[in-house]
Coordinates of N, CA, C and O in Angstrom, one line a residue:
X9 N 0.8 -1.2 0.0 CA 0.0 0.0 -0.1 C 0.9 1.3 0.0 O 0.5 2.3 -0.3
X10 N 2.2 1.2 0.3 CA 3.1 2.3 0.4 C 3.0 3.2 -0.9 O 2.9 4.5 -0.7
X11 N 3.1 2.7 -2.0 CA 3.3 3.6 -3.2 C 1.9 3.7 -3.9 O 2.0 4.2 -5.2
X12 N 0.9 3.1 -3.5 CA -0.4 3.2 -4.3 C -1.0 4.5 -4.1 O -1.1 5.1 -3.1
X13 N -1.6 4.9 -5.4 CA -2.4 6.0 -5.3 C -3.9 5.6 -5.7 O -4.0 5.0 -6.6
X14 N -4.8 5.9 -4.8 CA -6.2 5.6 -5.1 C -6.9 6.8 -5.6 O -6.9 7.8 -5.0
X15 N -7.7 6.5 -6.8 CA -8.3 7.7 -7.4 C -9.7 7.3 -7.5 O -10.1 6.4 -8.3
X16 N -10.5 8.0 -6.8 CA -12.0 7.8 -6.6 C -12.7 8.8 -7.3 O -12.6 10.0 -7.1
X17 N -13.4 8.3 -8.4 CA -14.3 9.2 -9.1 C -15.7 9.1 -8.3 O -16.4 8.1 -8.3
X18 N -16.0 10.2 -7.7 CA -17.2 10.3 -6.9 C -18.3 11.0 -7.7 O -18.2 11.3 -8.8
X19 N -19.5 11.3 -7.1 CA -20.5 11.9 -7.8 C -20.3 13.1 -8.5 O -20.6 13.4 -9.6
X20 N -19.3 14.0 -7.9 CA -18.8 15.2 -8.6 C -17.4 15.2 -8.2 O -17.1 15.3 -7.1
X21 N -16.5 15.2 -9.2 CA -15.0 15.3 -9.0 C -14.4 14.0 -8.8 O -15.1 12.9 -9.1
X22 N -13.2 14.1 -8.3 CA -12.5 12.9 -7.9 C -11.5 13.2 -6.7 O -11.2 14.3 -6.6
X23 N -11.3 12.2 -6.0 CA -10.4 12.2 -4.8 C -9.2 11.3 -4.9 O -9.4 10.1 -5.2
X24 N -8.0 11.8 -4.8 CA -6.8 11.0 -4.8 C -6.5 10.9 -3.5 O -6.3 11.7 -2.7
X25 N -6.1 9.6 -3.1 CA -5.8 9.2 -1.7 C -4.4 8.4 -1.8 O -4.4 7.4 -2.5
X26 N -3.4 8.8 -0.9 CA -2.2 7.8 -0.8 C -1.6 8.1 0.5 O -1.7 9.1 1.1
X27 N -0.8 7.2 0.8 CA 0.0 7.2 2.1 C 1.2 8.1 1.7 O 1.8 7.9 0.7
X28 N 1.5 9.0 2.6 CA 2.5 9.9 2.3 C 3.4 10.1 3.7 O 3.1 10.9 4.5
X29 N 4.3 9.1 3.8 CA 5.1 9.0 5.1 C 4.2 8.6 6.2 O 3.4 7.6 6.1
X30 N 4.1 9.4 7.3 CA 3.2 9.2 8.5 C 1.9 10.0 8.3 O 1.3 10.1 9.2
X31 N 1.6 10.4 7.1 CA 0.3 11.1 6.8 C -0.4 10.4 5.6 O 0.1 9.6 4.9
X32 N -1.6 11.0 5.5 CA -2.6 10.5 4.3 C -2.8 11.7 3.5 O -3.2 12.7 4.0
X33 N -2.2 11.6 2.4 CA -2.4 12.8 1.3 C -3.8 12.6 0.6 O -4.1 11.6 0.0
X34 N -4.5 13.7 0.8 CA -5.7 13.8 0.0 C -5.7 14.9 -1.0 O -5.3 16.0 -0.6
X35 N -6.0 14.6 -2.3 CA -6.1 15.5 -3.2 C -7.5 15.7 -3.9 O -8.0 14.6 -4.3
X36 N -8.1 16.9 -4.0 CA -9.4 17.0 -4.5 C -9.3 17.5 -5.9 O -8.7 18.6 -6.0
X37 N -10.0 16.9 -6.9 CA -10.0 17.4 -8.2 C -11.6 17.7 -8.5 O -12.4 16.7 -8.5
X38 N -11.9 18.9 -8.9 CA -13.3 19.2 -9.0 C -13.6 19.3 -10.5 O -12.8 19.8 -11.2
X39 N -14.8 18.8 -10.9 CA -15.3 18.9 -12.2 C -16.4 20.0 -12.3 O -17.5 19.8 -11.9
X40 N -16.0 21.1 -13.0 CA -17.0 22.3 -13.2 C -17.7 22.6 -11.8 O -19.0 22.9 -11.9
X41 N -17.1 22.5 -10.7 CA -17.6 23.0 -9.4 C -16.6 23.3 -8.5 O -15.3 23.3 -8.9
X42 N -16.8 23.7 -7.3 CA -15.8 24.0 -6.4 C -15.8 23.0 -5.3 O -15.2 23.3 -4.1
X43 N -16.4 21.8 -5.3 CA -16.4 20.9 -4.4 C -16.5 19.4 -5.0 O -16.8 19.3 -6.1
X44 N -16.2 18.5 -4.2 CA -16.6 17.0 -4.5 C -17.8 16.8 -3.8 O -18.1 17.0 -2.7
X45 N -18.6 15.8 -4.4 CA -19.9 15.3 -3.9 C -19.7 13.8 -3.7 O -19.3 13.1 -4.7
X46 N -20.0 13.3 -2.6 CA -19.9 11.7 -2.5 C -21.3 11.2 -2.0 O -21.9 11.7 -1.2
X47 N -21.6 10.1 -2.8 CA -22.9 9.4 -2.5 C -22.5 8.6 -1.2 O -21.4 8.5 -0.7
X48 N -23.5 7.8 -0.6 CA -23.3 7.0 0.5 C -22.4 6.0 0.2 O -21.4 5.7 1.0
X49 N -22.2 5.3 -1.1 CA -21.4 4.2 -1.3 C -19.9 4.8 -1.4 O -19.0 4.2 -1.1
X50 N -19.9 6.0 -2.2 CA -18.5 6.7 -2.2 C -17.9 6.9 -1.0 O -16.7 6.7 -0.6
X51 N -18.8 7.5 0.0 CA -18.3 7.7 1.4 C -17.8 6.6 2.1 O -16.8 6.5 2.8
X52 N -18.6 5.4 2.0 CA -18.1 4.2 2.6 C -16.8 3.7 2.0 O -16.0 3.2 2.9
X53 N -16.7 3.8 0.8 CA -15.3 3.4 0.2 C -14.2 4.2 0.6 O -13.0 3.7 0.9
X54 N -14.4 5.6 0.8 CA -13.4 6.5 1.2 C -13.0 6.2 2.7 O -12.0 6.2 3.1
X55 N -14.1 6.1 3.5 CA -13.9 5.7 4.9 C -13.0 4.4 5.0 O -12.1 4.4 5.8
X56 N -13.4 3.3 4.3 CA -12.7 2.1 4.4 C -11.1 2.3 4.0 O -10.3 1.8 4.7
X57 N -10.9 3.0 3.0 CA -9.5 3.2 2.7 C -8.8 4.2 3.6 O -7.6 3.8 3.9
X58 N -9.4 5.3 4.2 CA -8.8 5.9 5.1 C -8.4 5.2 6.5 O -7.3 5.3 7.0
X59 N -9.4 4.3 6.8 CA -9.1 3.4 7.9 C -7.9 2.5 7.6 O -7.0 2.2 8.4
X60 N -7.8 1.8 6.4 CA -6.8 1.0 6.0 C -5.5 1.6 6.1 O -4.5 1.1 6.7
X61 N -5.4 2.8 5.6 CA -4.2 3.6 5.6 C -3.7 4.0 6.9 O -2.6 3.9 7.3
X62 N -4.8 4.5 7.7 CA -4.5 5.0 9.1 C -4.0 3.8 9.9 O -3.0 3.9 10.7
X63 N -4.4 2.6 9.7 CA -4.1 1.4 10.6 C -2.6 1.1 10.1 O -1.8 0.6 11.0
X64 N -2.3 1.1 8.9 CA -1.0 0.8 8.3 C 0.0 1.8 9.0 O 1.2 1.4 9.4
X65 N -0.3 3.0 9.1 CA 0.6 4.0 9.7 C 0.7 3.8 11.1 O 1.9 3.7 11.8
X66 N -0.4 3.5 11.9 CA -0.5 3.4 13.3 C 0.4 2.1 13.7 O 1.0 2.2 14.7
X67 N 0.3 1.1 13.0 CA 0.9 -0.1 13.3 C 2.4 -0.2 13.0 O 3.2 -1.1 13.3
X68 N 2.8 0.9 12.2 CA 4.3 0.9 12.0 C 5.1 1.2 13.3 O 4.9 2.1 13.9
X69 N 6.1 0.3 13.6 CA 6.8 0.5 14.8 C 7.6 1.9 15.0 O 8.0 2.3 16.0
X70 N 7.8 2.4 13.8 CA 8.7 3.7 13.8 C 7.8 4.9 13.8 O 8.3 6.0 13.9
X71 N 6.4 4.6 13.8 CA 5.5 5.8 13.8 C 5.5 6.4 15.3 O 5.3 5.7 16.3
X72 N 5.7 7.7 15.4 CA 5.6 8.4 16.6 C 4.2 8.9 17.0 O 3.8 9.7 16.3
X73 N 3.6 8.2 17.8 CA 2.2 8.6 18.1 C 2.0 9.8 18.9 O 2.7 10.0 19.9
X74 N 1.0 10.6 18.4 CA 0.8 11.9 19.1 C -0.4 11.7 19.8 O -1.5 11.3 19.3
X75 N -0.5 12.2 21.0 CA -1.7 12.2 21.9 C -2.8 12.9 21.4 O -2.5 14.0 20.8
X76 N -4.0 12.5 21.4 CA -5.2 13.3 20.9 C -5.6 14.0 22.2 O -6.2 13.6 23.2
X77 N -5.4 15.4 22.2 CA -5.8 16.2 23.5 C -6.8 17.2 23.3 O -7.6 17.4 24.2
X78 N -7.1 17.5 22.1 CA -8.3 18.4 21.9 C -8.9 18.2 20.5 O -8.3 17.7 19.6
X79 N -10.2 18.5 20.5 CA -10.9 18.4 19.3 C -10.4 19.2 18.2 O -10.0 20.3 18.3
X80 N -9.9 18.7 16.9 CA -9.3 19.4 16.0 C -10.2 20.2 15.0 O -9.8 21.2 14.2
X81 N -11.5 19.8 15.0 CA -12.5 20.4 14.0 C -13.4 21.5 14.8 O -13.4 21.4 16.0
X82 N -13.9 22.4 13.9 CA -14.9 23.3 14.4 C -16.2 23.0 13.7 O -16.2 22.6 12.5
X83 N -17.3 23.2 14.2 CA -18.6 23.0 13.8 C -19.4 24.3 13.8 O -19.6 24.9 14.8
X84 N -19.8 24.7 12.5 CA -20.6 25.9 12.5 C -21.9 25.5 11.7 O -21.7 25.0 10.6
X85 N -23.0 25.7 12.3 CA -24.2 25.1 11.6 C -24.1 23.7 11.4 O -23.8 22.9 12.4
X86 N -24.2 23.2 10.3 CA -24.1 21.7 10.1 C -22.8 21.4 9.3 O -22.6 20.4 8.6
X87 N -21.9 22.4 9.3 CA -20.6 22.2 8.5 C -19.3 21.8 9.5 O -19.3 22.5 10.6
X88 N -18.5 21.0 9.1 CA -17.4 20.7 9.9 C -16.1 21.3 9.2 O -16.0 21.0 8.0
X89 N -15.3 21.9 10.0 CA -14.0 22.6 9.4 C -12.8 22.1 10.2 O -12.7 22.0 11.3
X90 N -11.8 21.9 9.3 CA -10.5 21.6 9.9 C -9.5 22.6 9.3 O -9.5 22.7 8.0
X91 N -8.5 23.2 10.0 CA -7.4 23.8 9.4 C -6.3 22.8 9.3 O -5.8 22.3 10.4
X92 N -5.8 22.7 8.2 CA -4.7 21.6 8.0 C -3.6 22.3 7.1 O -3.9 22.8 6.1
X93 N -2.4 22.5 7.7 CA -1.3 23.2 7.2 C -2.0 24.7 6.9 O -2.4 25.4 7.9
X94 N -2.0 25.1 5.7 CA -2.4 26.4 5.4 C -3.8 26.3 4.7 O -4.2 27.4 4.1
X95 N -4.5 25.4 4.8 CA -5.8 25.2 4.1 C -6.9 24.8 5.2 O -6.7 24.5 6.3
X96 N -8.2 24.8 4.6 CA -9.2 24.6 5.4 C -10.0 23.5 4.6 O -10.4 23.7 3.4
X97 N -10.4 22.5 5.4 CA -11.2 21.3 4.9 C -12.5 21.5 5.4 O -12.8 21.7 6.6
X98 N -13.5 21.4 4.5 CA -15.0 21.7 4.9 C -15.7 20.3 4.5 O -15.6 20.0 3.2
X99 N -16.5 19.9 5.4 CA -17.4 18.6 5.0 C -18.7 19.0 5.7 O -18.8 19.4 6.8
X100 N -19.7 18.6 4.7 CA -21.1 18.7 5.3 C -22.1 18.0 4.3 O -21.7 17.5 3.2
X101 N -23.2 17.7 5.0 CA -24.2 16.9 4.1 C -25.1 17.9 3.4 O -25.6 18.8 3.9
X102 N -25.1 17.8 2.0 CA -25.8 18.6 1.1 C -27.2 17.9 0.8 O -27.1 17.0 0.0
X103 N -28.2 18.4 1.4 CA -29.5 17.9 1.3 C -30.0 18.0 0.0 O -30.8 16.9 -0.5
X104 N -29.8 19.0 -0.8 CA -30.4 19.2 -2.1 C -29.8 18.0 -3.0 O -30.4 17.5 -3.9
X105 N -28.3 17.8 -3.0 CA -27.7 16.8 -3.8 C -27.9 15.4 -3.2 O -27.5 14.4 -3.8
X106 N -28.4 15.3 -2.0 CA -28.4 14.0 -1.1 C -27.0 13.4 -1.2 O -26.8 12.3 -1.6
X107 N -25.9 14.2 -0.8 CA -24.5 13.7 -0.9 C -23.8 14.5 0.1 O -24.2 15.6 0.6
X108 N -22.7 14.0 0.5 CA -21.6 14.7 1.2 C -20.7 15.5 0.5 O -20.3 15.1 -0.6
X109 N -20.8 16.7 0.9 CA -20.0 17.8 0.1 C -18.7 17.9 0.8 O -18.6 18.1 2.2
X110 N -17.5 17.9 0.1 CA -16.2 18.0 0.7 C -15.5 19.0 -0.1 O -15.4 18.9 -1.5
X111 N -14.7 19.8 0.4 CA -13.7 20.8 -0.4 C -12.8 21.3 0.4 O -12.8 21.4 1.6
X112 N -11.7 21.7 -0.2 CA -10.5 22.3 0.4 C -10.4 23.7 -0.1 O -10.4 23.9 -1.2
X113 N -10.3 24.5 0.9 CA -10.0 26.0 0.6 C -8.6 26.3 0.9 O -8.0 26.1 2.0
X114 N -7.9 26.5 -0.2 CA -6.4 26.6 -0.2 C -5.6 25.6 -1.0 O -6.0 25.5 -2.1
X115 N -4.8 24.9 -0.4 CA -4.2 23.8 -1.1 C -5.2 22.7 -1.6 O -6.0 22.3 -0.9
X116 N -4.9 22.2 -2.8 CA -5.9 21.0 -3.3 C -5.4 19.8 -2.7 O -6.1 18.8 -2.7
X117 N -4.1 19.7 -2.2 CA -3.6 18.5 -1.6 C -3.4 18.8 -0.1 O -2.8 19.7 0.2
X118 N -4.0 17.9 0.7 CA -3.9 18.0 2.2 C -3.0 16.8 2.7 O -3.4 15.6 2.2
X119 N -2.2 17.0 3.6 CA -1.6 15.7 4.3 C -2.1 15.7 5.8 O -1.8 16.6 6.6
X120 N -2.9 14.6 5.9 CA -3.6 14.5 7.2 C -2.8 13.5 8.1 O -2.3 12.5 7.9
X121 N -2.6 14.0 9.4 CA -2.0 13.3 10.4 C -3.1 12.4 10.9 O -4.4 12.6 10.7
X122 N -2.8 11.3 11.5 CA -3.7 10.2 11.9 C -4.9 10.9 12.8 O -6.1 10.5 12.6
X123 N -4.6 11.8 13.7 CA -5.7 12.4 14.5 C -6.7 13.0 13.7 O -7.9 13.0 14.0
X124 N -6.3 13.8 12.5 CA -7.3 14.4 11.7 C -8.0 13.4 11.1 O -9.2 13.5 10.8
X125 N -7.3 12.3 10.5 CA -8.0 11.2 9.8 C -9.1 10.4 10.6 O -10.2 10.4 10.1
X126 N -8.7 10.3 11.8 CA -9.8 9.7 12.8 C -11.0 10.5 12.8 O -12.2 10.1 12.8
X127 N -10.9 11.9 13.1 CA -12.0 12.8 13.2 C -12.8 12.7 11.9 O -14.1 12.8 11.9
X128 N -12.1 12.8 10.8 CA -12.8 12.8 9.4 C -13.5 11.7 9.3 O -14.8 11.6 8.8
X129 N -13.0 10.5 9.5 CA -13.8 9.2 9.4 C -14.9 9.3 10.3 O -16.1 8.8 9.8
X130 N -14.7 9.7 11.5 CA -16.0 9.6 12.4 C -17.1 10.6 11.9 O -18.2 10.2 12.0
X131 N -16.7 11.8 11.4 CA -17.7 12.7 10.9 C -18.4 12.1 9.8 O -19.5 12.2 9.4
X132 N -17.6 11.6 8.7 CA -18.3 11.0 7.6 C -19.2 9.8 7.9 O -20.3 9.7 7.4
X133 N -18.8 8.9 8.9 CA -19.6 8.0 9.4 C -21.0 8.6 9.9 O -22.1 8.0 9.6
X134 N -20.9 9.5 10.7 CA -22.0 10.3 11.2 C -22.9 10.8 10.1 O -24.1 10.7 10.3
X135 N -22.3 11.5 9.2 CA -23.1 12.1 8.2 C -23.9 11.1 7.2 O -25.0 11.6 6.7
X136 N -23.4 9.9 7.1 CA -24.2 9.1 6.2 C -25.1 8.1 7.0 O -25.8 7.3 6.4
X137 N -25.4 8.4 8.2 CA -26.3 7.5 9.0 C -27.7 7.8 8.6 O -28.1 9.0 8.4

């Protein structure tokens, strides 16, 4: 899994996911829009992949585990926000499209540390219930 790049074509856009050292690199490519839209099945596939890569990183004996001390996201109305490096990741359920909307303001590629990935997985699971 070390050098694999996963390219998911979702309802709108596509998401590239790969392990990048002790982080998970997410890249968002939008098609004629400013966000990616994920169906329930898209979301489940993304969650499974994030879990698999997170587990691989966590189980690496050379990985330096960082304690989870504070919530990393902010919630305003029904939108969840993370500041990652110099970018902002926004995730929420778009009722009109019946899909999860995800976008990055700033860099199109984000390097997620495990604590961010765990929160994102939990939020995605909550949103598709």
